[in-house]
Coordinates of C-alpha atoms and ligand atoms in Angstrom, one line a residue:
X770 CA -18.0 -19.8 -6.6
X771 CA -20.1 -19.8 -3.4
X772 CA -20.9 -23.3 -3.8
X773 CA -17.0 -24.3 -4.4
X774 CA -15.9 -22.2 -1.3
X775 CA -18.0 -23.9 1.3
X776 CA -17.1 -27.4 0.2
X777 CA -13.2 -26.6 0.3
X778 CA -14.7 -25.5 4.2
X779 CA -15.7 -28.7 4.8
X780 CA -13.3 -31.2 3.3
X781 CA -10.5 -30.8 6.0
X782 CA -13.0 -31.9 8.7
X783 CA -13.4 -34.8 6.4
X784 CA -10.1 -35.3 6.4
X785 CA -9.7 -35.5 2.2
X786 CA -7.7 -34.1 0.2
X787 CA -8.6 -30.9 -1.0
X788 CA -8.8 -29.9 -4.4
X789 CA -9.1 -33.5 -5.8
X790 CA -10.8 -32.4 -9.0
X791 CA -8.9 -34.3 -11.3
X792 CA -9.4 -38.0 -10.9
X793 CA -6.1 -38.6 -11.9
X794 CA -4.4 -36.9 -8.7
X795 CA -3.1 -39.4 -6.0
X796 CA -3.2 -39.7 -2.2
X797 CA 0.5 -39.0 -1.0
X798 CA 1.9 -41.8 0.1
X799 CA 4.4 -39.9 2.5
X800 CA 2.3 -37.9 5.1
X801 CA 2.1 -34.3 3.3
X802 CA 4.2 -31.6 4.9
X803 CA 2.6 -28.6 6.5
X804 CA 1.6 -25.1 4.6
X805 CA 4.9 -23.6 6.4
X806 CA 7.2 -27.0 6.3
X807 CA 6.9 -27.0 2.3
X808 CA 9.6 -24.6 0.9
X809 CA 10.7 -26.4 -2.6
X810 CA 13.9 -25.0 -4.1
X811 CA 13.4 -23.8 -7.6
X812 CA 16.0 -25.5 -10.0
X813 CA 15.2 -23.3 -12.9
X814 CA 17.9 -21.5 -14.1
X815 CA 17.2 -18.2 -15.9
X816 CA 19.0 -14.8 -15.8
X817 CA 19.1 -12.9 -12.9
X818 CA 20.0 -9.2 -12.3
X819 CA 19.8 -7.6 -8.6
X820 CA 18.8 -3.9 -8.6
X821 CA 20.6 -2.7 -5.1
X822 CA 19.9 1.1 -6.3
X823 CA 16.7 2.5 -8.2
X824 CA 18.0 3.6 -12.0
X825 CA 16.3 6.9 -11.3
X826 CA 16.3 8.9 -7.3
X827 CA 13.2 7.9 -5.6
X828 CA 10.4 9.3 -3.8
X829 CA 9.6 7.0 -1.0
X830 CA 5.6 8.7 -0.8
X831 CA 4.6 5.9 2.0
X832 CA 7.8 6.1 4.3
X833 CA 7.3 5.0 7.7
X834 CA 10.7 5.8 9.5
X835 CA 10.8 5.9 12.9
X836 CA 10.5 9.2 14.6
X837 CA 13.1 11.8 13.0
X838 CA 13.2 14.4 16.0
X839 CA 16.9 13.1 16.6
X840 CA 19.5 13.9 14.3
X841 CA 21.0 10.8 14.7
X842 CA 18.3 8.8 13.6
X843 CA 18.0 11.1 10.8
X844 CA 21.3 10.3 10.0
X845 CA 21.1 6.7 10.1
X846 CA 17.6 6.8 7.5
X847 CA 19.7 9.2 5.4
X848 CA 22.5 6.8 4.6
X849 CA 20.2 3.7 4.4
X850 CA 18.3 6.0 1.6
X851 CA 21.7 7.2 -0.6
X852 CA 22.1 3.4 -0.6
X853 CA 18.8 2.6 -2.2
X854 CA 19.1 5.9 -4.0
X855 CA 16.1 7.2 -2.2
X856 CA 16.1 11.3 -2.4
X857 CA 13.2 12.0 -0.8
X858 CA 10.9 10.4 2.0
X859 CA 7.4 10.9 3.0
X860 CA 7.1 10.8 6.8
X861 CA 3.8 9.4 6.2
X862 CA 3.8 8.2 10.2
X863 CA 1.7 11.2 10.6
X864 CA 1.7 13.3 13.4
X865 CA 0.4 16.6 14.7
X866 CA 1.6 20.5 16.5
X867 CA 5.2 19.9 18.4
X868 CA 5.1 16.3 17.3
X869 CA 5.4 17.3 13.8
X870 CA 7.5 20.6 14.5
X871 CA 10.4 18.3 16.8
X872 CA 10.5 16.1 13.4
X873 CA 10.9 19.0 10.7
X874 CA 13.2 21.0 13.4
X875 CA 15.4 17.2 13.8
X876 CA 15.8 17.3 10.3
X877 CA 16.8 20.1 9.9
X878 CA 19.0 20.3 12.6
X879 CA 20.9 17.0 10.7
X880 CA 21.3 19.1 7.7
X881 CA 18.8 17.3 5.7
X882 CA 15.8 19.3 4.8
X883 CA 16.1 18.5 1.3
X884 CA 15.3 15.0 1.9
X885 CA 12.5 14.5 4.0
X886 CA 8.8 15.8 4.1
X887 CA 6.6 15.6 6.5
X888 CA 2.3 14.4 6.6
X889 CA -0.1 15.8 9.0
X890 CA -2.2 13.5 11.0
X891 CA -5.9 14.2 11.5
X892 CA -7.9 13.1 14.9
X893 CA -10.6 11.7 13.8
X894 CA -11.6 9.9 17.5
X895 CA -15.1 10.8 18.5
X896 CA -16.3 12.8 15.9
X897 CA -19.5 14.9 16.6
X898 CA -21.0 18.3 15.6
X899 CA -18.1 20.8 15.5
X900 CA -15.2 18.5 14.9
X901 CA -14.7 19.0 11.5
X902 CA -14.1 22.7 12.1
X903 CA -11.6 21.8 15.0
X904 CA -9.5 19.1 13.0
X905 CA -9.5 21.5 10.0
X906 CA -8.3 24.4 12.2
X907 CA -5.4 22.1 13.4
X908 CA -4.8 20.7 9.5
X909 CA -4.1 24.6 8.6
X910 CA -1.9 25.2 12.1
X911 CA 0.3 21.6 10.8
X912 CA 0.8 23.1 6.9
X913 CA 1.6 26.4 8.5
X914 CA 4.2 24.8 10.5
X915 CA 5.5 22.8 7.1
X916 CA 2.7 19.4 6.5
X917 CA 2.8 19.1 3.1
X918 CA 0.1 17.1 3.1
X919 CA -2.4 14.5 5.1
X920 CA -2.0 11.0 5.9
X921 CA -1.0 8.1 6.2
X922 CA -4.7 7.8 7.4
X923 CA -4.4 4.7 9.1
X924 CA -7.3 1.5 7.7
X925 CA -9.2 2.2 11.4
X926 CA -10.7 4.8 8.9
X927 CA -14.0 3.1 7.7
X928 CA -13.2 0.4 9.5
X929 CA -12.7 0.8 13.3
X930 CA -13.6 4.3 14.1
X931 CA -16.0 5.3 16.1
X932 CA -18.1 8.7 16.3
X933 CA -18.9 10.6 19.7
X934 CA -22.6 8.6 19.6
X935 CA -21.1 5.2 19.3
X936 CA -21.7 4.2 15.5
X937 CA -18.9 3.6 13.2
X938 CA -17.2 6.6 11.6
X939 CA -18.7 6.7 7.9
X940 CA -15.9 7.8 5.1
X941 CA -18.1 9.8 3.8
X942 CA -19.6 11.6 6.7
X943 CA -20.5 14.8 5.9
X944 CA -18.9 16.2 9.3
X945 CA -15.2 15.3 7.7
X946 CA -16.2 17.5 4.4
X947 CA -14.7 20.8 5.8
X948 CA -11.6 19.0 6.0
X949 CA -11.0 17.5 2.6
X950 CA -12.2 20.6 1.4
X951 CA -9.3 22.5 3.6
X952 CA -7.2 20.3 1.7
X953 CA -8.4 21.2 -1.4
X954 CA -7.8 24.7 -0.8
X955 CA -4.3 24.4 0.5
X956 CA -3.5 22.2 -2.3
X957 CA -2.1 19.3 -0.1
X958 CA -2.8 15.6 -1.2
X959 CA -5.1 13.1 1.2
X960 CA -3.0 9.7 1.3
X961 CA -5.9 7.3 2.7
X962 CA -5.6 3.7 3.4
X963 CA -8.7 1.7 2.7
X964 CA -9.6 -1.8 4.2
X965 CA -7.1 -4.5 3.6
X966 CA -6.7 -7.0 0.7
X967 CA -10.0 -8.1 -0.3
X968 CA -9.0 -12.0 0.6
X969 CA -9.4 -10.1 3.8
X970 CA -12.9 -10.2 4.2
X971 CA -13.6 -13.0 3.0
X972 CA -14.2 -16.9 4.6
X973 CA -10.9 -18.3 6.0
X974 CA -10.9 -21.4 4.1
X975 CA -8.6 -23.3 1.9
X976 CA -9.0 -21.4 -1.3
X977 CA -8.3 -18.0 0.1
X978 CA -5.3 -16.9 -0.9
X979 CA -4.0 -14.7 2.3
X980 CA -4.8 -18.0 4.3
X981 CA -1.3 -18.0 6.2
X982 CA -1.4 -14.4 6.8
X983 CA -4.7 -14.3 8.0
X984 CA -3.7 -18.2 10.3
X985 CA -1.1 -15.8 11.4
X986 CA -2.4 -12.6 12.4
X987 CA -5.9 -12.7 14.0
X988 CA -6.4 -8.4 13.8
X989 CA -6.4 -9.2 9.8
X990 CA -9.4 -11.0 9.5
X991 CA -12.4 -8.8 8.8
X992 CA -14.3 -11.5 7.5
X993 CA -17.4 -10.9 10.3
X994 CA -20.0 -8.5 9.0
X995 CA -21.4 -8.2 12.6
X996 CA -18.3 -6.2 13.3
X997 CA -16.6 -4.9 9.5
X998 CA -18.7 -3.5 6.7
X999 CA -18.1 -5.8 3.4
X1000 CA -14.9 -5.2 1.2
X1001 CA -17.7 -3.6 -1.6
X1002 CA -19.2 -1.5 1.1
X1003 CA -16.0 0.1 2.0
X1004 CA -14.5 0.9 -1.3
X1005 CA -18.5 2.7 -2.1
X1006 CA -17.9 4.5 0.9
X1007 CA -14.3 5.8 0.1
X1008 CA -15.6 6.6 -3.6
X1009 CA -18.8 8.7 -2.5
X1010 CA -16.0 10.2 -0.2
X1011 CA -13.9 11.0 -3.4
X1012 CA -16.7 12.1 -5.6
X1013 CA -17.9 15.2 -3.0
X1014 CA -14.4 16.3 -3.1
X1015 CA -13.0 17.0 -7.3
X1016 CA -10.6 19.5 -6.6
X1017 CA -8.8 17.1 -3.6
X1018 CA -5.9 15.4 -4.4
X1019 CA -6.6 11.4 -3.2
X1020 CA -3.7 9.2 -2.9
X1021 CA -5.2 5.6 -2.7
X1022 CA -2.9 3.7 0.1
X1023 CA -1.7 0.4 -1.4
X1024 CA -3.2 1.1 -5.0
X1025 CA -7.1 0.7 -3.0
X1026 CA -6.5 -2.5 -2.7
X1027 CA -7.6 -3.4 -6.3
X1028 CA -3.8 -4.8 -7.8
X1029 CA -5.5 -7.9 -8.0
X1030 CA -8.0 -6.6 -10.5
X1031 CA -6.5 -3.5 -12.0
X1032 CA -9.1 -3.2 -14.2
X1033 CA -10.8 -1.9 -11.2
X1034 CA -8.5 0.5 -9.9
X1035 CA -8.3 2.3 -13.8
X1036 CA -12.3 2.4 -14.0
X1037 CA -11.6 5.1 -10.7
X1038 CA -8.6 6.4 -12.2
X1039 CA -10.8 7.0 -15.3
X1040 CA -13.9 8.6 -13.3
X1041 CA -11.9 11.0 -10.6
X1042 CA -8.8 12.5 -12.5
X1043 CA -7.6 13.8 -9.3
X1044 CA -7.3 10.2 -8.1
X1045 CA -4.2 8.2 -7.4
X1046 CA -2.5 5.5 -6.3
X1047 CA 0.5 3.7 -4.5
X1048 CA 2.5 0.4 -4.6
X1049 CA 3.7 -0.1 -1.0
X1050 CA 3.3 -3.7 0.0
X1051 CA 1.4 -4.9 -3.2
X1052 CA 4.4 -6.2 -4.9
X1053 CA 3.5 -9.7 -5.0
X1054 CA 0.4 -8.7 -7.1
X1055 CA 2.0 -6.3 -9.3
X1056 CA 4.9 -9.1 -9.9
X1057 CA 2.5 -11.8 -10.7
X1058 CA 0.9 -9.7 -13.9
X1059 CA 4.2 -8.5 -15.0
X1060 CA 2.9 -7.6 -18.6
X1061 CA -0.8 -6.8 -17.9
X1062 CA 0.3 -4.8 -14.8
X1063 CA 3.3 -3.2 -16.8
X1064 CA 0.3 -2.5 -19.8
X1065 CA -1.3 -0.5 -16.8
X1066 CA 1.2 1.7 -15.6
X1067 CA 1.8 2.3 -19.2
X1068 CA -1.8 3.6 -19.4
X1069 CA -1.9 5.4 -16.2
X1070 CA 1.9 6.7 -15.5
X1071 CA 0.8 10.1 -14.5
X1072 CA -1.1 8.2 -11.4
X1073 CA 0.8 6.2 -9.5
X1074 CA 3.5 7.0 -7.0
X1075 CA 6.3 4.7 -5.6
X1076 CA 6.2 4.1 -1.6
X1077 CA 7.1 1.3 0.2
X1078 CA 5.6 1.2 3.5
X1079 CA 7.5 -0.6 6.1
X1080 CA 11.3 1.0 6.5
X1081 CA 13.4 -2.3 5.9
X1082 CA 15.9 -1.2 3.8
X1083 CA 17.0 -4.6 2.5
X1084 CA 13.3 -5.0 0.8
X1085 CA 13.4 -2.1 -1.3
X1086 CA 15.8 -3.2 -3.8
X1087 CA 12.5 -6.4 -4.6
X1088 CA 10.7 -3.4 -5.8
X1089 CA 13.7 -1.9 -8.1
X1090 CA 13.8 -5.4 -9.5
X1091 CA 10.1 -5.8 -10.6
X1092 CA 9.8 -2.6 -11.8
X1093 CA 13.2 -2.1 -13.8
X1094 CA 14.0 -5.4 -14.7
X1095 CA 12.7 -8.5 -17.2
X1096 CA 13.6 -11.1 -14.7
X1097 CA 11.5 -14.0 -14.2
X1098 CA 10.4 -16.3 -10.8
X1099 CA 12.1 -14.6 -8.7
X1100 CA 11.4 -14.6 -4.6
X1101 CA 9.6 -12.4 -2.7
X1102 CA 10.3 -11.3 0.5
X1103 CA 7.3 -12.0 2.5
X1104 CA 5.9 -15.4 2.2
X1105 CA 2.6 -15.1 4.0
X1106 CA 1.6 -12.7 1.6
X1107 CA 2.5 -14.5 -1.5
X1108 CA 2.8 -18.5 -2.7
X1109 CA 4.4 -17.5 -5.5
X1110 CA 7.2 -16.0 -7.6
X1111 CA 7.6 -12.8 -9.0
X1112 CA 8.4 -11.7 -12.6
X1113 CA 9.8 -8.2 -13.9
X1114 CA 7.4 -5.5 -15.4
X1115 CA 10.4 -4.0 -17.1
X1116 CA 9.0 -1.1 -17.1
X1117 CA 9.9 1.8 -19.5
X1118 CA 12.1 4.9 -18.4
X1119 CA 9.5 7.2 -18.9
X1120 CA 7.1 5.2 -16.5
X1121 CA 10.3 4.8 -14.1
X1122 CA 10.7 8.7 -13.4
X1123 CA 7.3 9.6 -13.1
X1124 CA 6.8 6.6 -10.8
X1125 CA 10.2 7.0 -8.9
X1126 CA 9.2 10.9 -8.7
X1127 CA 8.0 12.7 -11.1
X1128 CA 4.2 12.5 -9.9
X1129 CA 5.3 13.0 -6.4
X1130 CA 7.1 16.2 -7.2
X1131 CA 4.0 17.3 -9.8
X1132 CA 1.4 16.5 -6.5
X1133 CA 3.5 17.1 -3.4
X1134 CA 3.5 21.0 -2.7
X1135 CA 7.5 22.9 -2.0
X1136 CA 8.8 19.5 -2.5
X1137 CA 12.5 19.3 -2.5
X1138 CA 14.0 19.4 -6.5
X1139 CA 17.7 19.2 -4.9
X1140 CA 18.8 15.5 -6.5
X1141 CA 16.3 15.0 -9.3
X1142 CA 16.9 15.8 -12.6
X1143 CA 16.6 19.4 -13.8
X1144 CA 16.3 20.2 -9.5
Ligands
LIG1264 ZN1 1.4 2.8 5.9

């Protein structure tokens, strides 16, 4: 593997073809278009149904809409949801004392109470002696004020952030324990976001899969130990984090990052019961295993929660499809994130409520029940 990766390093500045393991492939006699130039047209021709609305109201847990202190932005979100059938969205934009009041007062003052909830954001800048008290102090202030819960902690977590002495902000630092266990205790869940894709961290070469993203956007490669801990050292750290914590309700960010090996992500499932995860912006993984993956949330359909991340209306209805529908090779919406085509999981109705929001409303404390079935 190690071996394989540094020769496809070296081939372009030999100027060969990569991958020319089979003898039998030939040099193009055309000169080859570019990574972004090649966009080949499918011809296949298989059945095809588009899924504008979700079959069940949904529980956006990783909504990131802008700011909802105006009513009229409130209003705009609001009919962009009812068209996805979206009942209920996280503000998962966290946010903190009159930042988070001005939201749930905005919302209200729309009329709309019953379809938003709002996150709490921790500071977690500088730590030192003390600040776990302080943030905690603020995290109970927030849920007296109406946070029903933490998060989106932002990936700078474990990453990026830096303690008052200089040295990288640990997950599992011991200073932060006061806080998960304030959690705990107020029965809010933690929704934490955890590195990046693993492809992340790994050698920009022609066999990593995230290539183009990574060409694309520089602040996504994390691929230099001197400066990021390891992919492996990072999910240790979030799990040591976890295990301190059983009566905490985690929410892994993305699924942890493990949709391309879900095998992964149900051996922490299986060790921390009060463990779960969510699908924003994996799509393209989830839709490439359509019956393993739909084998998975069989098995684990008390654990993971819809959310989609990024507010772009016109994407969520890519989800809908994978999830509800047998379709097959269909597009995705992002290309740097995926080469390929997506299939359907077709997932029962039983795994679409409690995905759509039935675990959402069973973890998410005074969560609206207006617009659900039986609310
Ligand atoms: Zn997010």
């Amino acid at each position: 593997m190690r071996l394989k990766s540094s020769v496809a390093r070296i081939l372009p500045l030999l100027a060969i073809a990569p991958i020319a393991c089979d003898a039998q492939i030939r040099e193009p006699r055309l000169p080859p278009p570019s990574i972004v130039e090649y966009q080949p047209r499918s011809t296949l021709v298989v059945p095809e149904h588009r899924v504008p609305r979700a079959k069940f109201p949904a529980v956006d847990f990783h909504g990131h809409p802008p700011n909802l202190s105006s009513p009229e932005t409130v209003a705009e979100v609001v009919a962009a949801m009812d068209r996805l059938n979206l009942q209920v969205m996280v503000q998962a934009r966290p946010s903190s004392g009159q930042r988070l009041i001005s939201q749930i007062e905005g919302v209200r003052a729309a009329g709309h109470e019953d379809r938003f909830v709002f996150f709490a954001s921790l500071d977690l800048r500088n730590v030192g002696p003390g600040s776990g008290a302080r943030i905690a102090a603020q995290l109970e202030e927030d849920v007296r004020a109406g946070a029903v819960g933490i998060g989106e902690i932002g990936k700078g977590f474990g990453l990026s952030t830096r303690k008052a002495d200089g040295s990288r902000l640990e997950m599992d630092d011991p200073e932060l324990d006061v806080v998960w266990e304030t959690a705990g205790r107020l029965g809010i869940p933690v929704f934490v976001h955890t590195g990046d894709p693993p492809e992340f961290f790994e050698p920009l070469d022609y066999e990593n899969e995230r290539w183009l993203e990574m060409a694309i956007f520089p602040n996504r490669r994390f691929n230099d130990r001197s400066r990021f801990p390891a992919f492996d050292d990072l999910m240790a750290e979030r799990e040591r984090m976890i295990a301190k914590h059983p009566n905490t309700t985690w929410v892994l960010a993305h699924m942890g990052w493990h949709t391309q090996d879900l095998g992964r992500l149900g051996e922490i499932f299986d060790r921390y019961p009060n463990v779960l995860g969510e699908v924003g912006a994996v799509l393209y993984d989830l839709g490439r295993q359509p019956r393993f993956g739909r084998d998975f949330f069989e098995k684990y359909q008390d654990r993971i929660l819809f959310g989609k991340d990024s507010f772009r209306p016109d994407e969520y209805p890519y989800y809908w499809r994978v999830f509800e529908t047998a379709d097959e090779y269909f597009d995705y919406y992002r290309d740097y994130h995926a080469f390929w085509k997506l299939y359907g999981m077709d997932l029962s109705d039983e795994v679409l409520r409690k995905l759509y929001y039935g675990n959402a409303l069973r973890i998410v404390p005074r969560m609206p029940t207006a617009g659900f079935p039986g609310g």
